[in-house]
Tab-separated table of C-alpha atoms in Angstrom:
chain	number	residue	atom	x	y	z
A	280	MET	CA	102.372	125.474	60.883
A	281	SER	CA	103.207	122.082	62.442
A	282	SER	CA	101.039	119.047	61.785
A	283	ILE	CA	100.677	115.424	62.902
A	284	PHE	CA	98.667	112.757	61.125
A	285	ILE	CA	97.726	109.796	63.321
A	286	LYS	CA	96.585	106.883	61.158
A	287	ASN	CA	95.026	103.468	61.603
A	288	VAL	CA	93.688	104.094	65.111
A	289	SER	CA	91.705	101.044	66.187
A	290	SER	CA	89.187	103.144	68.133
A	291	ILE	CA	88.942	106.882	68.781
A	292	ILE	CA	86.807	107.363	71.896
A	293	THR	CA	85.777	111.005	71.517
A	294	CYS	CA	83.752	111.585	74.722
A	295	ASP	CA	81.703	114.090	72.730
A	296	ASN	CA	78.044	114.866	73.433
A	297	ASN	CA	76.966	111.998	71.168
A	298	ASP	CA	79.428	109.506	72.697
A	299	THR	CA	80.896	108.913	69.250
A	300	VAL	CA	83.481	106.187	68.715
A	301	HIS	CA	85.378	106.170	65.410
A	302	ASN	CA	86.707	102.731	64.515
A	303	SER	CA	89.643	102.226	62.141
A	304	SER	CA	90.041	105.961	61.681
A	305	ASN	CA	92.604	108.704	61.351
A	306	LEU	CA	93.066	112.069	63.060
A	307	LEU	CA	94.853	115.185	61.818
A	308	ILE	CA	96.356	117.847	64.063
A	309	GLU	CA	97.352	121.230	62.682
A	310	ASN	CA	98.929	123.954	64.779
A	311	GLY	CA	97.759	122.358	68.029
A	312	VAL	CA	94.137	121.861	66.957
A	313	ILE	CA	92.217	118.813	65.705
A	314	THR	CA	91.208	119.580	62.105
A	315	TYR	CA	90.045	116.201	60.794
A	316	ILE	CA	88.751	112.833	62.034
A	317	GLY	CA	87.858	110.197	59.446
A	318	LYS	CA	89.017	107.576	56.959
A	319	GLU	CA	90.908	109.779	54.502
A	320	GLU	CA	94.682	109.986	54.267
A	321	LYS	CA	96.144	113.422	54.994
A	322	LYS	CA	99.598	114.934	54.548
A	323	ALA	CA	101.446	116.132	57.635
A	324	ASP	CA	104.920	116.938	58.956
A	325	LYS	CA	104.826	113.873	61.205
A	326	VAL	CA	102.933	110.605	60.781
A	327	ILE	CA	102.194	108.209	63.635
A	328	ASP	CA	100.956	104.715	62.855
A	329	ALA	CA	98.530	103.931	65.693
A	330	SER	CA	97.594	100.428	64.581
A	331	GLY	CA	96.268	98.470	67.552
A	332	CYS	CA	95.791	101.611	69.645
A	333	PHE	CA	92.832	103.121	71.447
A	334	MET	CA	92.819	106.924	71.513
A	335	TYR	CA	91.204	109.026	74.248
A	336	PRO	CA	90.880	112.732	75.093
A	337	GLY	CA	93.575	113.967	77.437
A	338	LEU	CA	92.537	113.550	81.074
A	339	ILE	CA	91.939	116.669	83.165
A	340	ASN	CA	93.029	116.796	86.795
A	341	THR	CA	90.833	119.236	88.734
A	342	HIS	CA	92.591	119.282	92.132
A	343	HIS	CA	96.160	118.583	93.196
A	344	HIS	CA	98.884	119.714	95.586
A	345	LEU	CA	102.017	119.083	93.574
A	346	TYR	CA	104.468	119.997	96.342
A	347	GLN	CA	103.118	117.168	98.500
A	348	ILE	CA	104.746	114.515	96.343
A	349	PHE	CA	107.928	115.087	98.364
A	350	SER	CA	106.143	114.003	101.560
A	351	ARG	CA	104.348	110.864	100.399
A	352	ASN	CA	104.649	107.392	101.889
A	353	LEU	CA	105.878	108.742	105.219
A	354	PRO	CA	105.210	106.104	107.896
A	355	GLN	CA	104.329	108.576	110.656
A	356	VAL	CA	101.153	109.800	108.918
A	357	GLN	CA	99.798	106.629	107.316
A	358	ASN	CA	96.986	106.056	109.830
A	359	MET	CA	95.922	109.646	110.461
A	360	GLU	CA	92.770	111.510	109.452
A	361	LEU	CA	92.781	114.977	107.918
A	362	PHE	CA	93.265	117.414	110.817
A	363	GLU	CA	95.994	115.402	112.573
A	364	TRP	CA	97.558	114.565	109.213
A	365	LEU	CA	97.722	118.265	108.285
A	366	THR	CA	99.161	119.503	111.564
A	367	THR	CA	101.886	116.842	111.415
A	368	LEU	CA	102.848	117.562	107.816
A	369	TYR	CA	102.809	121.349	108.188
A	370	GLU	CA	106.043	120.926	110.153
A	371	ILE	CA	107.626	119.491	106.991
A	372	TRP	CA	105.844	121.676	104.454
A	373	LYS	CA	106.914	124.918	106.137
A	374	ASN	CA	110.385	124.300	104.652
A	375	ILE	CA	109.385	124.368	100.976
A	376	ASN	CA	111.303	126.652	98.628
A	377	ASN	CA	111.547	127.283	94.893
A	378	ASP	CA	113.640	124.168	94.206
A	379	VAL	CA	111.211	121.956	96.135
A	380	VAL	CA	108.266	123.391	94.222
A	381	TYR	CA	109.966	123.083	90.829
A	382	TYR	CA	111.181	119.499	91.219
A	383	SER	CA	108.053	118.249	92.984
A	384	SER	CA	106.023	119.775	90.143
A	385	ILE	CA	108.228	118.048	87.571
A	386	THR	CA	107.799	114.737	89.424
A	387	ALA	CA	104.034	114.896	89.872
A	388	MET	CA	103.172	116.409	86.488
A	389	GLY	CA	105.578	114.001	84.811
A	390	GLU	CA	103.565	111.116	86.256
A	391	LEU	CA	100.325	112.786	85.168
A	392	LEU	CA	101.574	113.065	81.588
A	393	LYS	CA	102.798	109.465	81.562
A	394	THR	CA	99.326	108.334	82.616
A	395	GLY	CA	97.344	110.309	80.044
A	396	CYS	CA	96.661	113.591	81.842
A	397	THR	CA	97.139	116.674	79.668
A	398	THR	CA	95.748	119.434	81.919
A	399	CYS	CA	96.765	119.835	85.548
A	400	PHE	CA	95.032	122.095	88.032
A	401	ASP	CA	97.124	122.642	91.138
A	402	HIS	CA	95.961	124.130	94.439
A	403	HIS	CA	99.095	125.666	95.914
A	404	TYR	CA	98.186	127.422	99.145
A	405	LEU	CA	101.359	127.175	101.242
A	406	PHE	CA	103.649	130.213	101.181
A	407	PRO	CA	106.267	130.192	103.987
A	408	GLN	CA	107.091	133.734	105.060
A	409	LYS	CA	110.798	133.237	104.360
A	410	ASN	CA	110.297	131.588	100.932
A	411	SER	CA	107.029	132.938	99.560
A	412	GLU	CA	108.228	134.701	96.433
A	413	MET	CA	108.158	133.083	93.006
A	414	LEU	CA	106.766	129.702	94.082
A	415	LEU	CA	104.043	129.731	91.436
A	416	ASP	CA	106.614	130.950	88.936
A	417	SER	CA	108.510	127.725	89.635
A	418	GLN	CA	105.361	125.710	88.893
A	419	PHE	CA	104.795	127.425	85.573
A	420	ALA	CA	108.465	126.877	84.669
A	421	ALA	CA	108.072	123.148	85.372
A	422	ALA	CA	104.882	122.967	83.318
A	423	LYS	CA	106.575	124.684	80.389
A	424	ASP	CA	109.564	122.332	80.543
A	425	LEU	CA	107.245	119.304	80.504
A	426	GLY	CA	104.753	120.653	77.962
A	427	ILE	CA	101.642	120.116	80.089
A	428	ARG	CA	98.624	122.419	80.059
A	429	MET	CA	98.782	124.200	83.421
A	430	TYR	CA	95.925	125.655	85.459
A	431	ALA	CA	97.502	126.975	88.643
A	432	SER	CA	95.947	128.669	91.624
A	433	ARG	CA	97.168	131.373	93.932
A	434	GLY	CA	96.096	129.724	97.149
A	435	SER	CA	96.424	131.233	100.591
A	436	MET	CA	96.142	130.846	104.369
A	437	ASP	CA	95.772	133.665	106.905
A	438	LEU	CA	94.409	131.834	109.973
A	439	SER	CA	97.238	130.286	112.006
A	440	LYS	CA	97.153	128.076	115.078
A	441	LYS	CA	97.352	131.032	117.460
A	442	ASP	CA	94.175	132.476	115.910
A	443	GLY	CA	92.204	129.246	115.993
A	444	GLY	CA	93.327	127.676	112.706
A	445	LEU	CA	95.515	124.643	111.989
A	446	PRO	CA	98.750	125.858	110.300
A	447	PRO	CA	101.807	127.266	112.117
A	448	ASP	CA	102.403	131.026	112.053
A	449	SER	CA	105.309	130.665	109.610
A	450	VAL	CA	103.116	129.605	106.665
A	451	VAL	CA	100.322	132.176	106.871
A	452	GLN	CA	100.328	135.611	105.261
A	453	SER	CA	98.524	138.893	105.745
A	454	LEU	CA	95.403	139.674	103.732
A	455	ASP	CA	97.134	142.545	101.925
A	456	ASP	CA	100.154	140.431	100.937
A	457	ILE	CA	97.896	137.649	99.656
A	458	LEU	CA	95.678	139.892	97.539
A	459	LYS	CA	98.683	141.759	96.122
A	460	ASP	CA	100.355	138.542	94.981
A	461	CYS	CA	97.059	137.170	93.662
A	462	GLN	CA	96.838	140.147	91.337
A	463	ARG	CA	100.494	139.796	90.312
A	464	VAL	CA	100.149	136.131	89.406
A	465	VAL	CA	96.919	136.607	87.465
A	466	GLU	CA	98.320	139.560	85.526
A	467	LYS	CA	101.556	137.711	84.751
A	468	TYR	CA	100.279	134.236	83.906
A	469	HIS	CA	96.531	134.046	83.321
A	470	ASP	CA	95.740	133.657	79.627
A	471	PRO	CA	91.963	133.445	79.038
A	472	SER	CA	92.256	132.870	75.280
A	473	ARG	CA	91.109	129.702	73.542
A	474	TYR	CA	93.655	126.858	73.751
A	475	SER	CA	95.458	128.631	76.604
A	476	MET	CA	98.355	126.744	78.174
A	477	ASN	CA	98.428	128.886	81.343
A	478	MET	CA	95.495	129.842	83.546
A	479	VAL	CA	95.107	130.936	87.167
A	480	ALA	CA	92.354	130.671	89.793
A	481	LEU	CA	92.210	132.216	93.265
A	482	ALA	CA	92.032	129.542	95.953
A	483	PRO	CA	92.081	130.252	99.703
A	484	CYS	CA	92.776	126.889	101.292
A	485	ALA	CA	89.818	125.893	103.501
A	486	PRO	CA	87.420	127.319	106.102
A	487	PHE	CA	89.615	126.064	108.970
A	488	ASN	CA	92.762	127.946	107.913
A	489	VAL	CA	91.492	131.154	106.294
A	490	THR	CA	89.430	134.041	107.600
A	491	GLY	CA	86.019	135.012	106.301
A	492	GLU	CA	87.463	138.331	105.189
A	493	LEU	CA	90.054	136.590	102.999
A	494	LEU	CA	87.321	134.458	101.407
A	495	LYS	CA	85.141	137.502	100.819
A	496	GLN	CA	87.916	139.682	99.374
A	497	SER	CA	89.224	136.829	97.197
A	498	ALA	CA	85.768	136.418	95.653
A	499	VAL	CA	85.564	140.138	94.913
A	500	LEU	CA	89.061	140.200	93.396
A	501	ALA	CA	88.514	137.040	91.343
A	502	ARG	CA	85.392	138.422	89.750
A	503	ASP	CA	87.089	141.744	89.099
A	504	LEU	CA	89.976	139.902	87.397
A	505	LYS	CA	87.562	137.470	85.677
A	506	VAL	CA	89.147	134.306	87.089
A	507	ARG	CA	87.629	131.315	88.868
A	508	LEU	CA	87.449	130.427	92.577
A	509	HIS	CA	88.423	127.174	94.273
A	510	THR	CA	88.732	125.822	97.819
A	511	HIS	CA	88.300	122.678	99.920
A	512	LEU	CA	84.805	122.170	101.301
A	513	CYS	CA	82.801	119.472	103.070
A	514	GLU	CA	85.779	117.139	103.106
A	515	THR	CA	85.376	115.868	106.674
A	516	LYS	CA	82.954	115.856	109.589
A	517	ASP	CA	85.649	117.664	111.615
A	518	GLU	CA	85.447	120.565	109.185
A	519	GLU	CA	81.652	120.598	109.499
A	520	VAL	CA	81.914	120.737	113.308
A	521	PHE	CA	84.543	123.514	113.100
A	522	VAL	CA	82.355	125.713	110.886
A	523	LYS	CA	79.199	125.077	112.901
A	524	GLU	CA	80.897	125.916	116.185
A	525	LYS	CA	82.614	129.030	114.857
A	526	PHE	CA	79.964	130.486	112.554
A	527	ASN	CA	76.746	128.673	113.499
A	528	MET	CA	76.313	127.601	109.875
A	529	ARG	CA	76.915	124.553	107.757
A	530	PRO	CA	79.993	124.865	105.498
A	531	LEU	CA	78.088	125.501	102.249
A	532	GLU	CA	75.820	128.050	103.927
A	533	TYR	CA	78.931	129.811	105.248
A	534	MET	CA	80.519	129.904	101.793
A	535	GLU	CA	77.316	131.206	100.243
A	536	SER	CA	77.279	134.073	102.749
A	537	LEU	CA	80.726	135.103	101.465
A	538	GLY	CA	79.872	134.998	97.751
A	539	TRP	CA	81.365	131.588	97.073
A	540	VAL	CA	78.740	129.925	94.889
A	541	GLY	CA	78.106	130.038	91.153
A	542	ASN	CA	79.371	128.634	87.882
A	543	ASP	CA	82.802	130.200	88.477
A	544	VAL	CA	83.332	128.243	91.730
A	545	TRP	CA	84.296	124.636	92.375
A	546	TYR	CA	85.061	122.799	95.601
A	547	ALA	CA	87.485	119.972	96.271
A	548	HIS	CA	85.988	116.823	97.846
A	549	GLY	CA	82.384	117.847	98.599
A	550	ILE	CA	81.713	114.658	100.536
A	551	HIS	CA	79.329	115.801	103.257
A	552	PHE	CA	76.676	117.786	101.394
A	553	ASN	CA	73.076	116.955	102.287
A	554	GLU	CA	70.273	116.540	99.729
A	555	LYS	CA	69.176	120.167	99.909
A	556	GLU	CA	72.754	121.310	99.357
A	557	LEU	CA	73.230	118.997	96.374
A	558	LYS	CA	70.201	120.599	94.716
A	559	PHE	CA	71.617	124.033	95.515
A	560	LEU	CA	74.914	123.098	93.847
A	561	ALA	CA	72.979	122.000	90.762
A	562	ASP	CA	70.841	125.147	90.694
A	563	THR	CA	73.889	127.418	90.990
A	564	GLN	CA	76.133	125.189	88.817
A	565	THR	CA	78.798	125.177	91.516
A	566	GLY	CA	81.261	122.379	90.756
A	567	VAL	CA	82.990	119.573	92.662
A	568	ALA	CA	86.405	117.947	92.189
A	569	HIS	CA	85.992	114.300	93.206
A	570	CYS	CA	89.077	112.782	94.911
A	571	PRO	CA	88.175	109.146	95.684
A	572	ILE	CA	91.600	107.765	96.593
A	573	SER	CA	92.470	110.625	98.935
A	574	ASN	CA	89.020	110.437	100.500
A	575	MET	CA	89.524	106.733	101.156
A	576	LYS	CA	93.071	107.015	102.489
A	577	LEU	CA	92.179	109.764	104.970
A	578	SER	CA	88.912	108.027	105.938
A	579	SER	CA	87.011	111.176	104.993
A	580	GLY	CA	83.969	109.491	103.458
A	581	ILE	CA	82.364	108.749	100.085
A	582	CYS	CA	81.248	111.594	97.855
A	583	ARG	CA	77.652	111.341	96.607
A	584	ILE	CA	78.623	111.196	92.950
A	585	PRO	CA	75.573	109.253	91.663
A	586	GLU	CA	73.219	111.910	93.047
A	587	MET	CA	75.431	114.730	91.761
A	588	LEU	CA	75.417	113.328	88.241
A	589	GLU	CA	71.664	112.801	88.323
A	590	LEU	CA	71.141	116.409	89.401
A	591	ASN	CA	73.630	117.735	86.809
A	592	VAL	CA	76.133	119.114	89.312
A	593	PRO	CA	79.418	119.835	87.454
A	594	VAL	CA	81.848	117.083	88.530
A	595	GLY	CA	85.499	116.539	87.633
A	596	LEU	CA	87.991	113.903	88.765
A	597	ALA	CA	91.158	114.622	90.735
A	598	VAL	CA	94.096	112.829	92.300
A	599	ASP	CA	94.408	115.381	95.150
A	600	GLY	CA	97.732	115.838	96.915
A	601	SER	CA	100.404	113.258	96.423
A	602	ALA	CA	100.755	112.908	100.197
A	603	SER	CA	97.160	111.747	100.513
A	604	ASN	CA	96.982	109.610	97.380
A	605	ASP	CA	100.123	108.792	97.251
A	606	GLY	CA	100.505	109.219	93.517
A	607	SER	CA	99.450	111.249	90.492
A	608	SER	CA	97.707	108.833	88.129
A	609	LEU	CA	94.225	109.675	86.901
A	610	LEU	CA	94.098	106.257	85.243
A	611	GLU	CA	94.323	104.642	88.667
A	612	GLU	CA	91.866	107.201	90.026
A	613	MET	CA	89.289	106.186	87.403
A	614	ARG	CA	89.358	102.511	88.319
A	615	VAL	CA	89.197	103.176	92.052
A	616	CYS	CA	86.359	105.639	91.458
A	617	TYR	CA	84.399	103.091	89.442
A	618	LEU	CA	84.872	100.288	91.979
A	619	LEU	CA	84.184	102.482	95.012
A	620	HIS	CA	80.823	103.629	93.698
A	621	ARG	CA	79.871	100.155	92.466
A	622	LEU	CA	80.458	98.914	96.022
A	623	ASN	CA	78.568	101.794	97.602
A	624	SER	CA	75.735	102.367	95.093
A	625	SER	CA	75.367	99.140	93.079
A	626	ASN	CA	73.387	99.701	89.871
A	627	LYS	CA	73.001	103.427	90.615
A	628	ALA	CA	76.768	103.886	90.348
A	629	PRO	CA	78.331	105.609	87.335
A	630	THR	CA	79.567	103.249	84.617
A	631	GLY	CA	83.183	102.957	83.574
A	632	TYR	CA	82.413	105.251	80.648
A	633	ASP	CA	80.673	107.753	82.936
A	634	ILE	CA	83.897	107.932	84.946
A	635	LEU	CA	85.922	108.530	81.770
A	636	LYS	CA	83.618	111.410	80.860
A	637	ILE	CA	83.979	112.875	84.358
A	638	ALA	CA	87.761	112.756	83.897
A	639	THR	CA	87.618	114.451	80.483
A	640	ASN	CA	84.757	116.766	79.581
A	641	GLY	CA	83.556	116.818	83.192
A	642	GLY	CA	86.906	118.291	84.172
A	643	ALA	CA	86.739	120.787	81.322
A	644	ARG	CA	83.310	121.906	82.521
A	645	VAL	CA	84.505	122.340	86.106
A	646	LEU	CA	87.449	124.439	84.880
A	647	GLY	CA	85.180	126.517	82.652
A	648	ARG	CA	86.756	125.404	79.361
A	649	ASP	CA	85.057	124.324	76.155
A	650	ASP	CA	88.237	123.827	74.112
A	651	ILE	CA	89.437	120.631	75.824
A	652	GLY	CA	87.851	117.451	77.177
A	653	SER	CA	86.758	115.701	73.966
A	654	LEU	CA	88.166	114.730	70.571
A	655	GLU	CA	86.356	116.858	68.002
A	656	VAL	CA	87.298	119.077	65.093
A	657	GLY	CA	88.084	122.504	66.503
A	658	LYS	CA	89.106	121.226	69.937
A	659	ALA	CA	92.654	121.354	71.296
A	660	ALA	CA	94.805	118.401	70.263
A	661	ASP	CA	95.139	116.944	73.770
A	662	LEU	CA	95.005	113.138	73.734
A	663	PHE	CA	96.638	109.907	74.771
A	664	MET	CA	96.902	106.481	73.176
A	665	ILE	CA	97.416	102.969	74.501
A	666	ASP	CA	98.551	100.003	72.434
A	667	MET	CA	96.225	97.119	73.228
A	668	ARG	CA	98.516	94.508	71.653
A	669	LYS	CA	99.756	93.230	75.001
A	670	LEU	CA	99.284	89.835	76.612
A	671	GLU	CA	97.662	91.330	79.713
A	672	MET	CA	95.034	93.059	77.554
A	673	VAL	CA	93.766	90.001	75.669
A	674	GLY	CA	89.974	90.087	75.836
A	675	ALA	CA	89.934	93.677	77.078
A	676	ASN	CA	88.908	95.346	73.822
A	677	PHE	CA	85.146	94.684	73.791
A	678	ASP	CA	84.194	98.014	75.360
A	679	PRO	CA	86.899	100.658	74.829
A	680	LYS	CA	84.738	103.310	76.513
A	681	SER	CA	84.631	101.478	79.867
A	682	LEU	CA	88.124	99.990	79.859
A	683	PHE	CA	89.678	102.172	82.561
A	684	GLY	CA	86.918	101.470	85.053
A	685	THR	CA	86.412	97.762	84.495
A	686	ILE	CA	89.945	96.562	83.757
A	687	GLY	CA	92.191	99.531	84.346
A	688	TRP	CA	95.552	100.366	82.819
A	689	LYS	CA	98.743	99.731	84.724
A	690	GLY	CA	101.852	101.726	83.969
A	691	SER	CA	102.442	104.414	81.377
A	692	VAL	CA	100.476	105.116	78.233
A	693	ASP	CA	102.159	104.801	74.851
A	694	TYR	CA	101.617	108.359	73.634
A	695	THR	CA	100.513	111.619	75.207
A	696	ILE	CA	100.018	114.666	73.022
A	697	VAL	CA	99.370	118.150	74.431
A	698	ASN	CA	98.552	121.158	72.286
A	699	GLY	CA	99.552	119.154	69.224
A	700	LYS	CA	102.986	118.217	70.556
A	701	VAL	CA	104.145	114.737	71.522
A	702	VAL	CA	105.304	114.817	75.147
A	703	VAL	CA	105.212	111.082	75.933
A	704	GLU	CA	106.345	108.466	73.421
A	705	LYS	CA	106.541	104.736	74.142
A	706	GLY	CA	105.850	105.474	77.782
A	707	LYS	CA	108.718	107.951	78.241
A	708	LEU	CA	108.731	111.710	78.661
A	709	ILE	CA	110.535	113.215	75.691
A	710	THR	CA	110.604	116.864	76.778
A	711	ILE	CA	113.048	116.303	79.656
A	712	ASP	CA	115.914	113.981	80.520
A	713	GLU	CA	114.072	111.647	82.919
A	714	GLU	CA	117.211	110.088	84.401
A	715	LYS	CA	118.812	113.459	85.114
A	716	MET	CA	115.578	114.850	86.493
A	717	TYR	CA	115.165	111.832	88.778
A	718	ARG	CA	118.562	112.478	90.359
A	719	LEU	CA	117.921	116.193	90.841
A	720	ALA	CA	114.425	115.654	92.237
A	721	ASN	CA	115.553	112.876	94.564
A	722	ASP	CA	118.431	114.974	95.937
A	723	THR	CA	116.132	117.957	96.443
A	724	GLU	CA	113.582	115.837	98.297
A	725	ASN	CA	116.204	114.343	100.624
A	726	LYS	CA	117.586	117.752	101.569
A	727	TYR	CA	114.066	119.063	102.145
A	728	LEU	CA	113.059	116.171	104.416
A	729	ASP	CA	116.352	116.367	106.325
A	730	LYS	CA	115.400	119.863	107.511
A	731	ALA	CA	112.383	118.438	109.333
A	732	LYS	CA	114.352	115.886	111.336
């Protein structure tokens, strides 16, 4: 059994149901699980002196597209909205392969770890017909090399441009091929046990690039395999118009007709729900992954988070794809989220601490997990620490719970621990050679983008 004793923590912000903060306390990790929080000294294989540090639960990212990090900051798409943005980038994305997926996953999840995220959900839906095999296997390999808790999805698209969708023919698959690989990935990688490091959801991409039959059959298969369901919904007004014109229904009504509501379903974005639909989400406990930076960059709109929280809709935080963010920092996402809703909702906006809880136990709730998301005895030892003894943080320690909303944290955290193992120390990844990985990732990205020229 391996153990870590973290001593002299200035403040342990637990994000538990009682909003407990332990000041001048210690925390013991044994075999990947928190076994003690308090003032006593404990023996362990490794001791970390966390004097001057604030400790937080590991952040949980509830929606991402890792492969997109190799197409960020491209000048030709900076002023586009979603549909035009997608159709332009599909011409680049159709060239992804296993190397692109592996190194983009290393890049994006490496940034997540360095900014306090310990669980990454990724929505990978793009499977080029010539390079569709083993892409998710490459993601899981990257997650294992980094030491991050991985929640992948077997996404899909089967509605190409010629059939009225957005993507080119080369990146859509047949229904049978999609369902077959969904089953393969779940059977190979999905581990439903407590403290699992690998989980899988089924995630057709969006109503404008998948057929109703794929959505319906995915829901049936997911429930048969006992895994969760995820897709984009109500992200833009264009999507709403598309669904109304094609199916004579609003997007949520359409998804309900296909079996896509319930406490095993969560949607990315969820910006354009009306009041009746928000109440329906609460009644059915259907969740939402909130992506404020992406929503702002693509001019999609502002998600009605204050109303969702008041109604008890499950809400998690997410960075979304790195081509619409253009990064992978949940710390940055928290501050932007806080400021956006303060501007839009004034005193009805969530507090800085509310945003932290959305990014921790809110994310755990959306992903259907009760073993992560807070610092408590019996929970997984997923956490990060920041050393407040810095000039730029003078006067920032009065409210540790709200820090990331009100002041924010720039750069890397000092420690990230996942499943009881240190993966970031003094702001550096210690599970990989960062310099070597930078060179390999950069070379892979350049070759990939050259194919689109």
